[in-house]
Amino acid sequence: MADRLGRPLRDLRISVTDRCNFRCTYCMPKEIFGKDHPFLPHASLLTFEEITRIARLFITHGVQKIRLTGGEPLLRKNIEVLIEQLAALRTLEGKPLDLTLTTNGSILARKAKALKAAGLRRVTVSLDGMDDAVFRSMNDVDFPVADVLAGIEAARLAGLGPIKVNMVVKRGTNEQEILPMARHFRGTGVVLRFIEYMDVGATNGWRMDEVLPSSEVIKLLRTELPLVPLDPTAPGETAERWGYADASGRHDPRLGEIGVISSVTRAFCGSCNRARLSTEGRLFLCLFASQGYDLRALLRGEATDEAIASAIGRIWQGRSDRYSELRSTMPAGSTGGARHIEMSYIGG
Ligand code: SAM
Ligand code: SF4
Ligand code: SF4
């Protein structure tokens, strides 16, 4: 099954909560997500049974990979139970899913073992710098770097690898952390990925001049650490891969690799095979969509599995979203006419 631009559906991202214990300035600025912010009531959230049912129906359309996200997914109570249910699902080819999760790492040290035992394959951890003062001010809840590093180490010991670490780069805020992050993770087996600061949501006050293009990240890294381009490992992969080179200029697998995700300067909509399910069961076809399709109404109504699966199919087949490709043609500061949904609502 393909959408109107010929793209298959392979990757489903499920947001399991809209709450978070961080207030990253680029995602959930405190002024907007304060004490009085109306988060979703529990009854609005899809239950684990509803999520597993819908995941099974997405798989009938070719989904191979499921990523749990949020908000902070590890804050959802008994998340291990959901992971167990999802880990039991099989792809159309009868294989286990590529089941993963994106977390801020704050409670990963406590949870890593249980997550692995439940059937989670690997994790992606977000970390925006090695310097404590910089990181504490970016997460805006004074959370220390050391605790995230402890989470990453616990995940490694639990066998939740290969671990990826995502760093959002904001010019003028944490660009000085690029080299220290690379030095820290080189040779550890962790794949560090630099993400361009994106204009997701409507509350972070995004400005183009705060985007540090990935090309500049690579240029900076190469002043100290030799890098060579690597081939993509999977179709639709968002990250461009670069391997650390040895003295002879060839990639040395022991030193590992990094990735750059150029969501702003080099759109990859042409191969975008991702669907996103919000915490309350709305299906979004693009990170920059302003409207979702209410699948929860179908799940809580009388609809049969077949009816829901065919609704998903119809929605995907009608998809023509390619916001990042169109962004460059929009007037500066424009959002294409609509208010974007928040990253903390839809996940990354
Ligand atoms: N709370 C979890 C975390 O931070 O890993 C999962 C949800 S978070 C919304 C998913 C990813 O989106 C994180 O890696 C975060 O850094 C990234 N992100 C959030 N806002 C962003 C923005 N404006 N531009 C680029 N990446 C962003
Ligand atoms: Fe929370 Fe993740 Fe958003 Fe930071 S990026 S505020 S950790 S949801
Ligand atoms: Fe996919 Fe939308 Fe991002 Fe393009 S802008 S890569 S269609 S999520």
Coordinates of N, CA, C and O in Angstrom, one line a residue, residues 73-131:
P73 N 7.7 9.0 27.6 CA 7.0 7.7 27.6 C 7.2 6.9 28.9 O 6.3 6.1 29.3
L74 N 8.3 7.1 29.5 CA 8.6 6.3 30.7 C 7.7 6.7 31.9 O 7.7 6.1 33.0
L75 N 7.1 7.9 31.7 CA 6.1 8.3 32.8 C 4.8 7.6 32.7 O 4.0 7.7 33.7
R76 N 4.5 7.0 31.6 CA 3.2 6.3 31.5 C 3.3 5.0 32.4 O 4.2 4.2 32.3
K77 N 2.3 5.0 33.3 CA 2.3 3.9 34.3 C 2.3 2.5 33.7 O 1.5 2.3 32.7
N78 N 3.1 1.6 34.2 CA 3.1 0.2 33.7 C 3.4 0.1 32.2 O 2.9 -0.8 31.5
I79 N 4.3 1.0 31.7 CA 4.6 1.0 30.3 C 5.2 -0.4 29.8 O 5.0 -0.9 28.7
E80 N 5.8 -1.1 30.8 CA 6.3 -2.5 30.5 C 5.2 -3.4 30.0 O 5.5 -4.3 29.2
V81 N 4.0 -3.2 30.5 CA 2.9 -4.1 30.2 C 2.6 -3.9 28.7 O 2.4 -4.8 27.9
L82 N 2.6 -2.6 28.3 CA 2.3 -2.3 26.9 C 3.4 -2.9 26.0 O 3.1 -3.5 24.9
I83 N 4.6 -2.8 26.4 CA 5.8 -3.3 25.6 C 5.6 -4.8 25.5 O 5.9 -5.3 24.4
E84 N 5.3 -5.5 26.5 CA 5.1 -6.9 26.4 C 4.0 -7.3 25.4 O 4.2 -8.2 24.6
Q85 N 2.9 -6.5 25.4 CA 1.9 -6.8 24.4 C 2.3 -6.5 23.0 O 2.1 -7.3 22.1
L86 N 3.1 -5.4 22.8 CA 3.5 -5.1 21.4 C 4.6 -6.1 21.0 O 4.7 -6.4 19.8
A87 N 5.4 -6.5 21.9 CA 6.5 -7.4 21.6 C 6.0 -8.8 21.1 O 6.7 -9.5 20.4
A88 N 4.8 -9.1 21.4 CA 4.2 -10.4 21.0 C 3.7 -10.3 19.6 O 3.4 -11.3 18.9
L89 N 3.6 -9.1 19.0 CA 3.0 -9.0 17.6 C 4.1 -9.4 16.6 O 5.3 -9.3 16.9
R90 N 3.6 -9.8 15.4 CA 4.6 -10.2 14.4 C 4.3 -9.4 13.1 O 3.1 -9.1 12.8
T91 N 5.3 -9.1 12.3 CA 5.1 -8.4 11.1 C 4.4 -9.4 10.1 O 4.3 -10.6 10.3
L92 N 4.1 -8.8 8.9 CA 3.5 -9.7 7.9 C 4.4 -10.8 7.5 O 3.9 -11.9 7.0
E93 N 5.7 -10.6 7.6 CA 6.6 -11.7 7.3 C 6.8 -12.6 8.5 O 7.7 -13.5 8.4
G94 N 6.1 -12.4 9.6 CA 6.2 -13.3 10.7 C 7.4 -13.0 11.6 O 7.8 -13.8 12.5
K95 N 8.0 -11.8 11.4 CA 9.1 -11.4 12.3 C 8.7 -10.5 13.4 O 7.7 -9.9 13.3
P96 N 9.5 -10.5 14.5 CA 9.2 -9.6 15.6 C 9.4 -8.1 15.0 O 10.1 -7.9 14.1
L97 N 8.7 -7.2 15.7 CA 8.8 -5.8 15.3 C 10.1 -5.2 15.7 O 10.7 -5.7 16.7
D98 N 10.5 -4.2 15.0 CA 11.6 -3.4 15.5 C 11.0 -2.5 16.6 O 10.4 -1.4 16.2
L99 N 11.1 -2.8 17.8 CA 10.3 -2.1 18.9 C 11.3 -1.3 19.7 O 12.2 -1.8 20.3
T100 N 11.0 0.0 19.6 CA 12.0 0.9 20.3 C 11.3 2.1 21.0 O 10.0 2.2 20.9
L101 N 12.0 2.9 21.7 CA 11.4 4.0 22.5 C 12.4 5.2 22.5 O 13.6 5.0 22.6
T102 N 11.8 6.4 22.5 CA 12.6 7.6 22.7 C 12.3 8.2 24.1 O 11.2 8.4 24.4
T103 N 13.4 8.4 24.8 CA 13.2 8.9 26.2 C 14.2 10.0 26.5 O 15.3 10.1 25.9
N104 N 13.9 10.8 27.5 CA 14.8 11.8 28.0 C 15.8 11.2 29.0 O 16.7 11.9 29.4
G105 N 15.7 9.9 29.2 CA 16.7 9.2 30.0 C 16.6 9.4 31.5 O 17.3 8.8 32.3
S106 N 15.7 10.3 32.0 CA 15.7 10.7 33.4 C 15.4 9.5 34.3 O 15.9 9.5 35.4
I107 N 14.6 8.5 33.9 CA 14.3 7.4 34.8 C 14.7 6.1 34.2 O 14.3 5.0 34.6
L108 N 15.6 6.2 33.2 CA 16.0 5.0 32.5 C 16.9 4.1 33.3 O 16.8 2.8 33.2
A109 N 17.7 4.7 34.2 CA 18.5 3.8 35.0 C 17.7 2.9 35.9 O 18.0 1.7 36.1
R110 N 16.5 3.3 36.3 CA 15.6 2.5 37.1 C 14.9 1.5 36.3 O 14.5 0.5 36.8
K111 N 14.6 1.8 35.0 CA 13.7 1.1 34.2 C 14.3 0.1 33.2 O 13.6 -0.7 32.6
A112 N 15.6 0.3 32.9 CA 16.2 -0.4 31.7 C 16.0 -1.9 31.8 O 15.5 -2.5 30.8
K113 N 16.2 -2.5 32.9 CA 16.2 -4.0 33.0 C 14.7 -4.4 32.7 O 14.5 -5.4 31.9
A114 N 13.8 -3.8 33.3 CA 12.4 -4.2 33.1 C 11.9 -4.0 31.7 O 11.2 -4.8 31.1
L115 N 12.4 -2.9 31.1 CA 12.0 -2.7 29.7 C 12.6 -3.8 28.8 O 11.9 -4.3 27.9
K116 N 13.8 -4.2 29.0 CA 14.4 -5.2 28.2 C 13.7 -6.5 28.4 O 13.3 -7.3 27.5
A117 N 13.4 -6.8 29.7 CA 12.7 -8.1 30.0 C 11.3 -8.1 29.4 O 10.8 -9.2 29.0
A118 N 10.7 -6.9 29.2 CA 9.3 -6.9 28.6 C 9.4 -7.1 27.1 O 8.4 -7.3 26.4
G119 N 10.6 -7.0 26.5 CA 10.7 -7.2 25.0 C 11.1 -6.0 24.2 O 11.1 -6.0 23.0
L120 N 11.5 -4.9 24.9 CA 11.9 -3.7 24.1 C 13.3 -4.1 23.5 O 14.1 -4.8 24.1
R121 N 13.5 -3.7 22.3 CA 14.7 -4.0 21.6 C 15.9 -3.0 21.9 O 17.0 -3.4 22.1
R122 N 15.5 -1.7 21.8 CA 16.6 -0.7 21.9 C 16.0 0.6 22.3 O 14.7 0.7 22.3
V123 N 16.8 1.6 22.6 CA 16.3 2.9 23.0 C 17.1 4.0 22.3 O 18.2 3.8 22.0
T124 N 16.4 5.1 22.2 CA 17.0 6.4 21.8 C 16.9 7.3 22.9 O 15.8 7.5 23.5
V125 N 18.0 7.9 23.4 CA 18.0 8.8 24.5 C 18.3 10.2 24.0 O 19.3 10.4 23.2
S126 N 17.6 11.2 24.5 CA 17.9 12.6 24.1 C 18.8 13.2 25.1 O 18.6 13.1 26.3
L127 N 19.8 13.9 24.6 CA 20.8 14.6 25.5 C 21.4 15.8 24.7 O 21.9 15.5 23.6
D128 N 21.3 17.0 25.2 CA 21.6 18.1 24.4 C 23.0 18.8 24.7 O 23.3 19.8 24.2
G129 N 23.8 18.1 25.6 CA 25.1 18.7 25.9 C 25.8 17.9 27.0 O 25.1 17.2 27.7
M130 N 27.1 18.1 27.1 CA 27.8 17.4 28.2 C 28.0 18.4 29.4 O 28.3 18.0 30.5
D131 N 27.9 19.7 29.1 CA 28.1 20.7 30.1 C 26.8 20.8 30.9 O 25.7 21.0 30.4

